[in-house]
Coordinates of C-alpha atoms in Angstrom, one line a residue:
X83 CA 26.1 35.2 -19.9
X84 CA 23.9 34.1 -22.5
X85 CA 20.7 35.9 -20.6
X86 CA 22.7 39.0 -20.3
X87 CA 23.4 39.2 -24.4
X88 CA 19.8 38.1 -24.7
X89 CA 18.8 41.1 -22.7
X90 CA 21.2 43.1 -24.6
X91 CA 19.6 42.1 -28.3
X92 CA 22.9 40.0 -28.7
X93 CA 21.5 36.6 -29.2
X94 CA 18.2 35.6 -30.2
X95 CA 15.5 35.5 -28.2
X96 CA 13.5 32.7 -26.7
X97 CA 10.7 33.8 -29.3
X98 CA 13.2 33.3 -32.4
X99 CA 14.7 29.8 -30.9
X100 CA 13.7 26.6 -32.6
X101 CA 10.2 25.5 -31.9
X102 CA 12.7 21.7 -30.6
X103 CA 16.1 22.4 -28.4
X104 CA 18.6 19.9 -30.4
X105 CA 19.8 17.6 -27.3
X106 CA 23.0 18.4 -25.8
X107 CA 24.1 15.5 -23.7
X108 CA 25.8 16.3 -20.4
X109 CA 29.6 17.3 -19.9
X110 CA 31.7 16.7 -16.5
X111 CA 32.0 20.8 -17.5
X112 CA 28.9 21.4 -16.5
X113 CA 29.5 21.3 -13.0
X114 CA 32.7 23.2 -13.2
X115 CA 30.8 26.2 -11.7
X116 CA 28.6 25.4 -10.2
X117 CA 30.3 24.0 -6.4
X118 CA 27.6 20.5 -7.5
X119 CA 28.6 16.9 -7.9
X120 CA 26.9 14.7 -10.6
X121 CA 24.1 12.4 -8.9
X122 CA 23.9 9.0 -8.3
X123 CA 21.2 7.4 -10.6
X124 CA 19.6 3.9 -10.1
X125 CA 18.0 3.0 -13.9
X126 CA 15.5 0.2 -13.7
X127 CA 15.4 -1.2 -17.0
X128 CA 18.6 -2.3 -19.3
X129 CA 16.3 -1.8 -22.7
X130 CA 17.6 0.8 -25.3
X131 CA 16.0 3.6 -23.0
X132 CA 17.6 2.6 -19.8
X133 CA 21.5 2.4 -21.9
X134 CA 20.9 5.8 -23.3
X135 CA 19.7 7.2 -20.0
X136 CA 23.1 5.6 -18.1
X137 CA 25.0 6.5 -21.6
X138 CA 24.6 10.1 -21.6
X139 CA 24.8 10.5 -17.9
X140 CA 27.5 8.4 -17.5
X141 CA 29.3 11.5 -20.2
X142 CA 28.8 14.2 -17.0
X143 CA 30.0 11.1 -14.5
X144 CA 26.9 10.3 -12.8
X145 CA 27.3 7.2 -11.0
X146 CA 24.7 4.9 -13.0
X147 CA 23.4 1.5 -11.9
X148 CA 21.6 0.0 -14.1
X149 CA 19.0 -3.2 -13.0
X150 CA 18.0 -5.6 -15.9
X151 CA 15.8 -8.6 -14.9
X152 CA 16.9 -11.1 -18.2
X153 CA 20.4 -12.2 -18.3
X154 CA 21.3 -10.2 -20.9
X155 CA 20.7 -6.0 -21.6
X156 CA 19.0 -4.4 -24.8
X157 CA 15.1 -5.4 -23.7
X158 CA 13.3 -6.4 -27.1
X159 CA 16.5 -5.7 -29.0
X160 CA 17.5 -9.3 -29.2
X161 CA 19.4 -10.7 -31.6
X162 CA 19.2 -14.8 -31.3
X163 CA 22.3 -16.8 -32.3
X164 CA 23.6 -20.3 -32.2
X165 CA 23.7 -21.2 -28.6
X166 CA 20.8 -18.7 -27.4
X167 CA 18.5 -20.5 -24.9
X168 CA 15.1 -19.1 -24.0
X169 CA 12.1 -20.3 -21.7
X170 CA 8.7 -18.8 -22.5
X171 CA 6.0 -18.0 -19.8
X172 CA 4.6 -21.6 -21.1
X173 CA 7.7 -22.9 -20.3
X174 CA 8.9 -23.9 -23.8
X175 CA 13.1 -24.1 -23.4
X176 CA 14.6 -23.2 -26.9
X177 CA 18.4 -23.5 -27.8
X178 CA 18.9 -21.6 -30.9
X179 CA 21.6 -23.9 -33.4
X180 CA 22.4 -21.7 -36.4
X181 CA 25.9 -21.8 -37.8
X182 CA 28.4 -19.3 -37.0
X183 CA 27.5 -16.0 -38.9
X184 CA 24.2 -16.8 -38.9
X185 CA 21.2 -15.2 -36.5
X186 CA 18.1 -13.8 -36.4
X187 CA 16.8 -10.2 -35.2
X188 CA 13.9 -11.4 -33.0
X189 CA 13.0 -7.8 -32.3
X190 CA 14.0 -4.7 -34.3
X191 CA 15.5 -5.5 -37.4
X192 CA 15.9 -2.2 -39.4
X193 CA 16.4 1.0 -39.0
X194 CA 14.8 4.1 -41.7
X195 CA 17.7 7.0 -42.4
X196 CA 16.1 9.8 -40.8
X197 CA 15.7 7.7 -37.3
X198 CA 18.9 8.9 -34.6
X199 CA 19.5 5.5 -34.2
X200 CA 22.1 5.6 -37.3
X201 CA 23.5 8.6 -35.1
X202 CA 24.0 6.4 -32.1
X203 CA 25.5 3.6 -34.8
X204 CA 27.8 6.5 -35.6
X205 CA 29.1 7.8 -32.6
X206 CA 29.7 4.1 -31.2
X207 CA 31.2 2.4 -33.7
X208 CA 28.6 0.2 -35.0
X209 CA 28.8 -0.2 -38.9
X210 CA 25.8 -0.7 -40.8
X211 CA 24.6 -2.2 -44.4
X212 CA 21.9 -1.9 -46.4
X213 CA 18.7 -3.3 -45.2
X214 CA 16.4 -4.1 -48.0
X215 CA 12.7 -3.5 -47.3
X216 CA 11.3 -3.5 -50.4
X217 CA 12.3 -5.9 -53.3
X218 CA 10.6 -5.8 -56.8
X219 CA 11.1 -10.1 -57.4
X220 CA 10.1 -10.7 -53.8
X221 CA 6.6 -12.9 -53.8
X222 CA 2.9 -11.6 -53.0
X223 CA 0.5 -14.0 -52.1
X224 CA -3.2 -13.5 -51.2
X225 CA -4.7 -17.5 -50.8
X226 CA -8.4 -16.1 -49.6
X227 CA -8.4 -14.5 -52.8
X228 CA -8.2 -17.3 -55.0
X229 CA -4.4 -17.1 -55.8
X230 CA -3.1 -20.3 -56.8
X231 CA 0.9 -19.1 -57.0
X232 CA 2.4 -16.3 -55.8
X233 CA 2.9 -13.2 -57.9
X234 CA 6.5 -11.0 -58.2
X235 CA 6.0 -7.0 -56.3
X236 CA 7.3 -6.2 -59.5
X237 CA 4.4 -7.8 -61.9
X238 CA 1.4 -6.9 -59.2
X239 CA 2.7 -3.3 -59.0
X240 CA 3.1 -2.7 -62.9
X241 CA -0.3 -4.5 -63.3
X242 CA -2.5 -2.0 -60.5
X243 CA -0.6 0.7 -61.5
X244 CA -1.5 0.2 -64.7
X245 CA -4.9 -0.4 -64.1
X246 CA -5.7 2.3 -62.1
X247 CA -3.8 4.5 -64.7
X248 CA -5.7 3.7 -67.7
X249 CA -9.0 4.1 -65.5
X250 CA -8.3 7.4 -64.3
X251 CA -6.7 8.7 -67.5
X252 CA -9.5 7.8 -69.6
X253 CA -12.1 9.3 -67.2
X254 CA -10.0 12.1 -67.9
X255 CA -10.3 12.0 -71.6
X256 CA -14.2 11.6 -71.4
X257 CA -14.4 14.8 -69.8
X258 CA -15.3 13.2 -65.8
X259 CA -12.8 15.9 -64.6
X260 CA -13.5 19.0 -66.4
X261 CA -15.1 20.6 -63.2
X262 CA -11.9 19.6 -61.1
X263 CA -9.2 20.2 -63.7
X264 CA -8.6 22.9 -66.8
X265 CA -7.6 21.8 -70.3
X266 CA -3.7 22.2 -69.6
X267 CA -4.2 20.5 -66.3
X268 CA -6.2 17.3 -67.6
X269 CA -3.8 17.0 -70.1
X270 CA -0.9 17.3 -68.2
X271 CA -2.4 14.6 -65.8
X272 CA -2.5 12.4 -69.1
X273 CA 0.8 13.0 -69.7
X274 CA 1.7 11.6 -66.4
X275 CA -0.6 8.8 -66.5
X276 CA 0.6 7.1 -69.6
X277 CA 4.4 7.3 -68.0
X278 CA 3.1 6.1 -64.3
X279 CA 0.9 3.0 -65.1
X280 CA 2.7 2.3 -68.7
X281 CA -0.1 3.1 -70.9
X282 CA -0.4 3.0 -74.8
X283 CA -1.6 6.0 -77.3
X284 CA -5.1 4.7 -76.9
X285 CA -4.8 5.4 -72.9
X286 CA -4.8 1.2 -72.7
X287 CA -3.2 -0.7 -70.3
X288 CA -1.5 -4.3 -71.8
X289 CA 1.5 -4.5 -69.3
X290 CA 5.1 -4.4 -70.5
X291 CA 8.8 -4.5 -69.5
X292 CA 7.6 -4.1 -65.5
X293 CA 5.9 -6.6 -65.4
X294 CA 8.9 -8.6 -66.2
X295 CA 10.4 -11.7 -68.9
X296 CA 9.9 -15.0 -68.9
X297 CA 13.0 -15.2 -70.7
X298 CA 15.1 -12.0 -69.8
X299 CA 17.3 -10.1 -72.4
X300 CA 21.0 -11.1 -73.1
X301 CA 23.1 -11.5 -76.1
X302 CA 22.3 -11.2 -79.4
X303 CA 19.9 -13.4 -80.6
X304 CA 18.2 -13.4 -77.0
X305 CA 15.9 -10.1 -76.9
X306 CA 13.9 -11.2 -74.2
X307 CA 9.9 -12.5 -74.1
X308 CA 7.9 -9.9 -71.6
X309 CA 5.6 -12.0 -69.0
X310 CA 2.3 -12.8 -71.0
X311 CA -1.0 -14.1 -69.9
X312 CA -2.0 -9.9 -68.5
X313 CA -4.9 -10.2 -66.1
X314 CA -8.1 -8.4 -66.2
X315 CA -8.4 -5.4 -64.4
X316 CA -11.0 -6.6 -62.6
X317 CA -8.8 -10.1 -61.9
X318 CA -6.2 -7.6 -60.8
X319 CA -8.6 -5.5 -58.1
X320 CA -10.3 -8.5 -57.1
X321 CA -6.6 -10.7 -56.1
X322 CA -6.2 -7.9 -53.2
X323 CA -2.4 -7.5 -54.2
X324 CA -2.7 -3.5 -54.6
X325 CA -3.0 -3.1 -50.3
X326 CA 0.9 -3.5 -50.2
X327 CA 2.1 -1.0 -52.2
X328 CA 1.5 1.8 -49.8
X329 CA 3.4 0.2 -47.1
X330 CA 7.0 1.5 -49.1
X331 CA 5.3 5.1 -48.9
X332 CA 5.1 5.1 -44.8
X333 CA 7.3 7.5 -43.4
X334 CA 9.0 5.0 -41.1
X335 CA 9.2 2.4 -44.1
X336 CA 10.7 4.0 -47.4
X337 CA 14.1 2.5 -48.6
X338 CA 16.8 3.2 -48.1
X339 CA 17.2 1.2 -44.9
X340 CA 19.6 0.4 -43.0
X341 CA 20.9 -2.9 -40.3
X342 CA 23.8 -2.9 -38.2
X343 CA 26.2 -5.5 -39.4
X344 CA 26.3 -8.7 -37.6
X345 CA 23.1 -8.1 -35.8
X346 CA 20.7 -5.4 -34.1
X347 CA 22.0 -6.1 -30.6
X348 CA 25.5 -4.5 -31.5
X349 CA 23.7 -1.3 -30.3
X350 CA 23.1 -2.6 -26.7
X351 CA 26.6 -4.4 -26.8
X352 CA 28.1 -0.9 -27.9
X353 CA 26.2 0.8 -25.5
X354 CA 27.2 -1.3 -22.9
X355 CA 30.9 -1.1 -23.7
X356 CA 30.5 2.7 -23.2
X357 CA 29.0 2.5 -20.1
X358 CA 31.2 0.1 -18.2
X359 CA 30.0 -3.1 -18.5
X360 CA 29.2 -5.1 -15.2
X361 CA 30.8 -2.5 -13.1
X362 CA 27.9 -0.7 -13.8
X363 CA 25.1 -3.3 -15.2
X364 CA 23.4 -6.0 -12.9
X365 CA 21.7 -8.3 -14.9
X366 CA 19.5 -11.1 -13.4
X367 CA 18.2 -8.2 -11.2
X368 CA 14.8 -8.4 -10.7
X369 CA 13.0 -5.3 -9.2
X370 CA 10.0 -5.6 -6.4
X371 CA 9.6 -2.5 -4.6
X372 CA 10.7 1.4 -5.9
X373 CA 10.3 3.8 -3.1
X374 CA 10.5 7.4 -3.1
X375 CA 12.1 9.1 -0.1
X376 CA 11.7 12.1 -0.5
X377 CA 15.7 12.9 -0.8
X378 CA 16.3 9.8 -2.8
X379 CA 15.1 6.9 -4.4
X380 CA 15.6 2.9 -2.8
X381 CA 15.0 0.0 -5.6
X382 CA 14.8 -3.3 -3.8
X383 CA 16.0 -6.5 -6.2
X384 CA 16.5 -9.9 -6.1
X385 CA 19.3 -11.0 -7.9
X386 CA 21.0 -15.0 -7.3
X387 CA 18.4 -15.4 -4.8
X388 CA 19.1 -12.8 -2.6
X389 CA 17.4 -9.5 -1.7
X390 CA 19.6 -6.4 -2.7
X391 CA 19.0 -2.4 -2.1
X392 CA 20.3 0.0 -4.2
X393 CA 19.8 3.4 -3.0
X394 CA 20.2 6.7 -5.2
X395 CA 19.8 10.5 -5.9
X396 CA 17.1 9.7 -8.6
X397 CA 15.7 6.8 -10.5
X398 CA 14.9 6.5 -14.1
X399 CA 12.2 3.8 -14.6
X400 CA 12.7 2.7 -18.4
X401 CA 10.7 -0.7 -17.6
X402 CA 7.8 -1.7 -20.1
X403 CA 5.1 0.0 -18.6
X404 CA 3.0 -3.6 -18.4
X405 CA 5.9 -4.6 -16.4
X406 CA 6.2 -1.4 -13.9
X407 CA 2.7 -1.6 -13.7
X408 CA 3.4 -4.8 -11.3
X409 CA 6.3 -3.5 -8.9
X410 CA 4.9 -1.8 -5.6
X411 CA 5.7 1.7 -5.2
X412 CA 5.0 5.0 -3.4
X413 CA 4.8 6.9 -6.7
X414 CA 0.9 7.6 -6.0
X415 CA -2.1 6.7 -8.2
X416 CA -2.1 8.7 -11.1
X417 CA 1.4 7.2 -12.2
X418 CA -0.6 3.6 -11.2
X419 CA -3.4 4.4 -13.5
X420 CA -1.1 6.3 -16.4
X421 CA 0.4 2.6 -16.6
X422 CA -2.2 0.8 -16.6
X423 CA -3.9 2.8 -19.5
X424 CA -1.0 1.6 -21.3
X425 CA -1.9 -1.7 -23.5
X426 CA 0.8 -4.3 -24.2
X427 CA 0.9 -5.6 -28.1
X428 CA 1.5 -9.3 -28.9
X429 CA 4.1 -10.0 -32.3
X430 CA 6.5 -13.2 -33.3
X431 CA 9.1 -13.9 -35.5
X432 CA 10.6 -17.6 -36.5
X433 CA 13.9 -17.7 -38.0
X434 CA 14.4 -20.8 -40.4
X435 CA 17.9 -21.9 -41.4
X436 CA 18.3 -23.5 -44.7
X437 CA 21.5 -25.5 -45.8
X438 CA 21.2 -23.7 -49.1
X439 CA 20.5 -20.5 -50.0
X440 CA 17.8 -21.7 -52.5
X441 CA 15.8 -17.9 -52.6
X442 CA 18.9 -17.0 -54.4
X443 CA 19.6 -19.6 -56.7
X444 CA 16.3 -20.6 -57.4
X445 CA 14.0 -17.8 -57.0
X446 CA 16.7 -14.7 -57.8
X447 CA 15.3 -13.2 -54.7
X448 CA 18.0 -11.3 -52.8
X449 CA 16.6 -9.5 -49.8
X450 CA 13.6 -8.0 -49.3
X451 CA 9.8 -9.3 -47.9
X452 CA 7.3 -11.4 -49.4
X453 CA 3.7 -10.7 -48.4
X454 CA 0.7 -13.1 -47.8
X455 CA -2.3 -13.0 -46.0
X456 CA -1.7 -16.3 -44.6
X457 CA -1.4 -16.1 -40.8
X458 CA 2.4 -16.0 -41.1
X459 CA 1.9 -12.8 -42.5
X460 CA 5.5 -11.4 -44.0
X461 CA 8.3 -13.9 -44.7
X462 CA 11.7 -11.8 -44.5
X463 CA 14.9 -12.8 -46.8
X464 CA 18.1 -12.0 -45.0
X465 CA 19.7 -8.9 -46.2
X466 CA 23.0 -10.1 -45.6
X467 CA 24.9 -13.3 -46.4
X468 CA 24.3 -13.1 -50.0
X469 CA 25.8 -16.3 -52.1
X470 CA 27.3 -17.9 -48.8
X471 CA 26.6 -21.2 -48.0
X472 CA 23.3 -20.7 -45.7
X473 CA 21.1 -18.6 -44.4
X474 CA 18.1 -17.9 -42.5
X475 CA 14.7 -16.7 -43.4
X476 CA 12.2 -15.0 -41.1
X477 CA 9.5 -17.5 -41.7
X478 CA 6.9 -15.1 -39.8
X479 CA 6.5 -11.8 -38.6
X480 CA 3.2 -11.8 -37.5
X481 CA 1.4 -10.0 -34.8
X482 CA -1.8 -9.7 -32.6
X483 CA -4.2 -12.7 -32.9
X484 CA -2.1 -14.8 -35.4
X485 CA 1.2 -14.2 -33.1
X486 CA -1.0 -15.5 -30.1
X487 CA -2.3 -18.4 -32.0
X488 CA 1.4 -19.6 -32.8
X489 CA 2.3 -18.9 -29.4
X490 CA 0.1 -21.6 -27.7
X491 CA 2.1 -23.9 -29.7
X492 CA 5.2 -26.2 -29.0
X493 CA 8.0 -25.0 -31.1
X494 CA 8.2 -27.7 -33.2
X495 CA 4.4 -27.1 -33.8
X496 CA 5.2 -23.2 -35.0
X497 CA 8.0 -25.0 -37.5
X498 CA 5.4 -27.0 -39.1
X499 CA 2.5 -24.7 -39.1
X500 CA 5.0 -21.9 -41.0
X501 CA 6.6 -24.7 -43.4
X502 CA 3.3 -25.7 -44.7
X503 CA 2.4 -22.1 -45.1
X504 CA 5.9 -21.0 -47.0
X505 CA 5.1 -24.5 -48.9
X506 CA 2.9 -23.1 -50.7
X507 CA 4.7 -19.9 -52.6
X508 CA 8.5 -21.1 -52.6
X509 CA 7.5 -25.5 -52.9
X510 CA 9.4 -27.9 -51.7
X511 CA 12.6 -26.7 -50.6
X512 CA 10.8 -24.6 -48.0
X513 CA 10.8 -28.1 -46.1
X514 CA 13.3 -30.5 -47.8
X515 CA 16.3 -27.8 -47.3
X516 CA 15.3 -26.5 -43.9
X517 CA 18.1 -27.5 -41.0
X518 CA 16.7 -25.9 -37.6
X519 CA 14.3 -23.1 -36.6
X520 CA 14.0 -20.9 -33.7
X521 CA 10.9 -19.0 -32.8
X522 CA 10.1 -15.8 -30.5
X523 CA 7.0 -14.5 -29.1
X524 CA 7.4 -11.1 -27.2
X525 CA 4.2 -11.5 -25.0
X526 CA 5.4 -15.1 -23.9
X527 CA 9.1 -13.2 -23.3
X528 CA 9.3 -13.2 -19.5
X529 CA 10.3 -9.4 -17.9
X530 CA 8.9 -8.0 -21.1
X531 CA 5.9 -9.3 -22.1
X532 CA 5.0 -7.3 -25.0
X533 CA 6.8 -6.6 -28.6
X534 CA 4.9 -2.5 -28.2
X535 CA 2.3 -0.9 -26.1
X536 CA -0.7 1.1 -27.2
X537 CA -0.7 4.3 -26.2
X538 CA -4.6 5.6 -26.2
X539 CA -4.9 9.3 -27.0
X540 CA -0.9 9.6 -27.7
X541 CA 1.8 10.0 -25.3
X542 CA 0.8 13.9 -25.1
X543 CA -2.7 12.7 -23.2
X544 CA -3.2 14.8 -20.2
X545 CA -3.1 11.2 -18.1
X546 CA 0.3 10.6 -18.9
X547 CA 1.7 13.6 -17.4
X548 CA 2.8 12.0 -14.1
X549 CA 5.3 9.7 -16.6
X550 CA 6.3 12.6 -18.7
X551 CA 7.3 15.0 -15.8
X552 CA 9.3 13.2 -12.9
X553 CA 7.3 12.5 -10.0
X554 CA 9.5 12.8 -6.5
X555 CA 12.7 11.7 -7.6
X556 CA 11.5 9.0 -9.9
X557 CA 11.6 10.0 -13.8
X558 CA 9.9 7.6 -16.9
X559 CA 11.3 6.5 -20.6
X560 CA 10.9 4.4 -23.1
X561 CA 9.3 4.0 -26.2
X562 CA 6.2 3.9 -25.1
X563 CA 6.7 7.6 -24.0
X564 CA 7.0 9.1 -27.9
X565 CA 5.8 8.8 -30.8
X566 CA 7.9 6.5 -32.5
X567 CA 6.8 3.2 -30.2
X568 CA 7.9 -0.1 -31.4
X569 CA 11.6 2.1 -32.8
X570 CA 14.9 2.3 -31.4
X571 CA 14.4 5.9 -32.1
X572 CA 11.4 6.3 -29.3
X573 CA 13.1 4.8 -27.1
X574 CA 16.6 7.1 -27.7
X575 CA 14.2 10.1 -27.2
X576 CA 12.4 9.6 -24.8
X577 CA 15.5 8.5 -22.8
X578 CA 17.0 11.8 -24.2
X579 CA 14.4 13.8 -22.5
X580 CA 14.5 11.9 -19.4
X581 CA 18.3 13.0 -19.3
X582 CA 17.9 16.5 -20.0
X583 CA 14.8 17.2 -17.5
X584 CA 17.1 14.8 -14.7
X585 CA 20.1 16.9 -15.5
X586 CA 18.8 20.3 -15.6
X587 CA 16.8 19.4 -12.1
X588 CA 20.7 18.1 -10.5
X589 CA 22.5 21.8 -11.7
X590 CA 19.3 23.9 -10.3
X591 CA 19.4 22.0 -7.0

């Protein structure tokens, strides 16, 4: 119908469409008309991907088994609370022991407005809360640079700011610009420079209410004393505290934020309600062979000790592609050396639980991250919790080289090594108030074995076509596929796309 009012001039034409088709996920109505039954689909992989792909099938009634190797589904959207055991690949056995209410997102932990991972949140129910990713009174600390205490955002910012103002507004004045800019034009930039970096009449930097009060305004009698003691600008450049400030301008980064309350995996657990639970997800299932047969798709599994089949229409293979890499198949070579070409990325996260909430009482820090180029890299304040009784602080989120470092040792050995380091910008109470820690290193995570994969020349790279278009019966997703790796949102699409190109395929057969 809709070709016929095409041809007619009655709808737009395929030249006039959107550049991106919005995704329409599958309807049992679909197949109405058509005299065609929905498929059955075997989906190796019970990550974010492989949910969606069984998800929005499941919507149209395709009969969806899904095959997830760990004991639990949602991949590296893990979400470790008191009573959580893990074994690493150097056998390290961890029981997690925070209090009730209390956990720690080992993998994805926040989630920017613009990403349709809020629109999954939406449609199933999961509510959400502010995730704060930038605070102004959270800590930056550069040791290798000579800083003996740590420094607020708020007092570093105001200070390069500042700096980098008066510099440029005074080269400006001096006539530097006058072959880039006209008179209204430098003067206007003036204009903007004393309000951006805080600047007196004479164009001078000599800091100010952003940098913040020793003693901060109240009643009367109590006008507040602004932070003294104003570095040099060349103390300033030289601390290395200005290379965070353009980490709140990334696209994938700017506030606001968002987390779902009570912890990341209440996407999977969502997801996983909506698609049937395990009627229709086998965890413990590990894959060993995928074979195309030309009018379907075997997966062999081992699952309780035993060897299982599962036989299907189609298969969508939403495994890390490290992981794929190492199942036997029939798929041919060029889908062997498109997964191959695909690098696996090491990151870690520790979660240390404090009796107190000392950040908060002590500190006034409420959310937010602190930065140091100490090998523990950011130390993240919970964004929820605020004035209870406890709470637990990402003691590191750190990543290639320093992630491996802290991998090769014990647990208690990561504890220490991160103490001593947080030590150092919070004192004491980093140790003395510290109850139990729990740490998580995704290359060391068996079935996984990677926090995110590089993808060399982008996803679009001509060798990656046999994973972006299905070969046989077999089609790909993931993260890893899009442009978004490491996000919930890469993994959504790319399962979205999967869907669309397996559907379309089932009502043309």
């Amino acid at each position: 119908m809709f070709a016929t009012m095409g041809a007619l001039g009655l709808a737009p034409t395929a030249q006039a469409a959107p550049r991106e088709t919005p995704f329409r996920a599958p309807s049992t109505s679909d197949f109405h008309l058509t005299g065609r039954a929905a498929a059955r689909v075997v989906i190796v992989g019970g990550g974010i991907a492989g949910l969606t792909a069984a998800y929005e099938l499941g919507k149209a009634g395709y009969d969806c088994t899904v095959l997830e190797a760990r004991d639990r589904a949602g991949g590296r959207n893990f979400t470790v609370r008191g009573g959580d055991t893990t074994t690493d690949l150097y056998g390290n056995r961890q029981t997690a022991r925070f209090a009730d209410g209390h956990y720690m997102n080992a993998g994805p932990a926040r989630i920017p407005q613009w990403m349709v991972t809020l629109d999954y949140c939406r449609e199933l129910g999961v509510p959400i809360e502010v995730f704060t990713n930038v605070n102004a009174d959270a800590y930056l600390y550069n040791e290798s640079a000579g800083m003996t205490r740590p420094q607020r955002h708020r007092t570093a910012k105001a200070d390069v700011y500042g700096y980098v103002s008066e510099l440029l507004a005074k080269a400006t004045d001096t006539g530097a610009l006058d072959a880039e800019l006209t008179a209204d034009d430098r003067e206007r930039l003036v204009e903007f420079l004393k309000d951006w970096g805080e600047l007196g009449d004479t164009l001078t930097y000599e800091g100010g209410e952003r940098r913040g009060y020793t003693t901060v305004p109240a009643a009367a009698g109590t006008p507040g004393v602004l932070l003294g003691d104003v570095p040099a600008a060349s103390e300033v450049f030289a601390s290395g505290v200005g290379r965070y400030f353009s980490f709140e301008f990334g696209f994938d980064q700017a506030m606001l934020m968002f987390q779902p309350v009570g912890g990341m995996d209440r996407i999977p657990a969502a997801l996983t309600r909506a698609i049937g639970g395990a009627r229709r997800i086998r965890t413990g299932a590990v894959v060993s062979k995928i074979t195309d047969t030309g009018s379907g798709v075997s997966v062999t599994y081992t699952q309780g000790g035993r060897t299982r089949v599962v036989e299907a229409d189609y298969c969508v293979a939403a495994l890390p592609p490290n992981i794929l890499a190492k199942v036997p198949h029939n798929l041919g070579s060029g889908v062997q050396s498109a997964l191959e070409a695909i690098t696996p990325s090491s990151a870690a996260k520790i979660g240390l639980e404090y009796r107190s909430r000392w950040w908060e009482l002590d500190h006034r820090i409420y959310g937010g991250i602190t930065e140091t180029d100490q090998d523990v890299t950011h130390i993240w304040h919970p964004s929820y919790g605020f004035h209870g009784e406890r709470g637990v602080l990402i003691g590191y989120y750190n990543y290639g080289a320093d992630a491996d470092s802290y991998a090769r040792l014990t647990p208690k050995g990561r504890e220490g090594r991160a103490v001593a380091a947080g030590v150092k910008i919070y004192g004491a109470k980093y140790r003395t108030e510290l109850v139990s820690s729990f740490s998580h290193h995704w290359r060391q995570t068996p079935h996984l074995e990677a926090a995110w994969h590089s993808t060399p020349g982008g996803p679009d790279d001509p060798r990656y076509r046999p994973l972006n278009e299905p070969t046989g019966r077999v089609h790909f997703a993931g993260d890893w596929l899009s442009y978004t790796d490491a996000w919930q949102h890469g993994a959504f699409t790319s399962a979205r796309r999967a869907v669309t190109a397996l559907h379309t395929r089932v009502l043309a057969e």
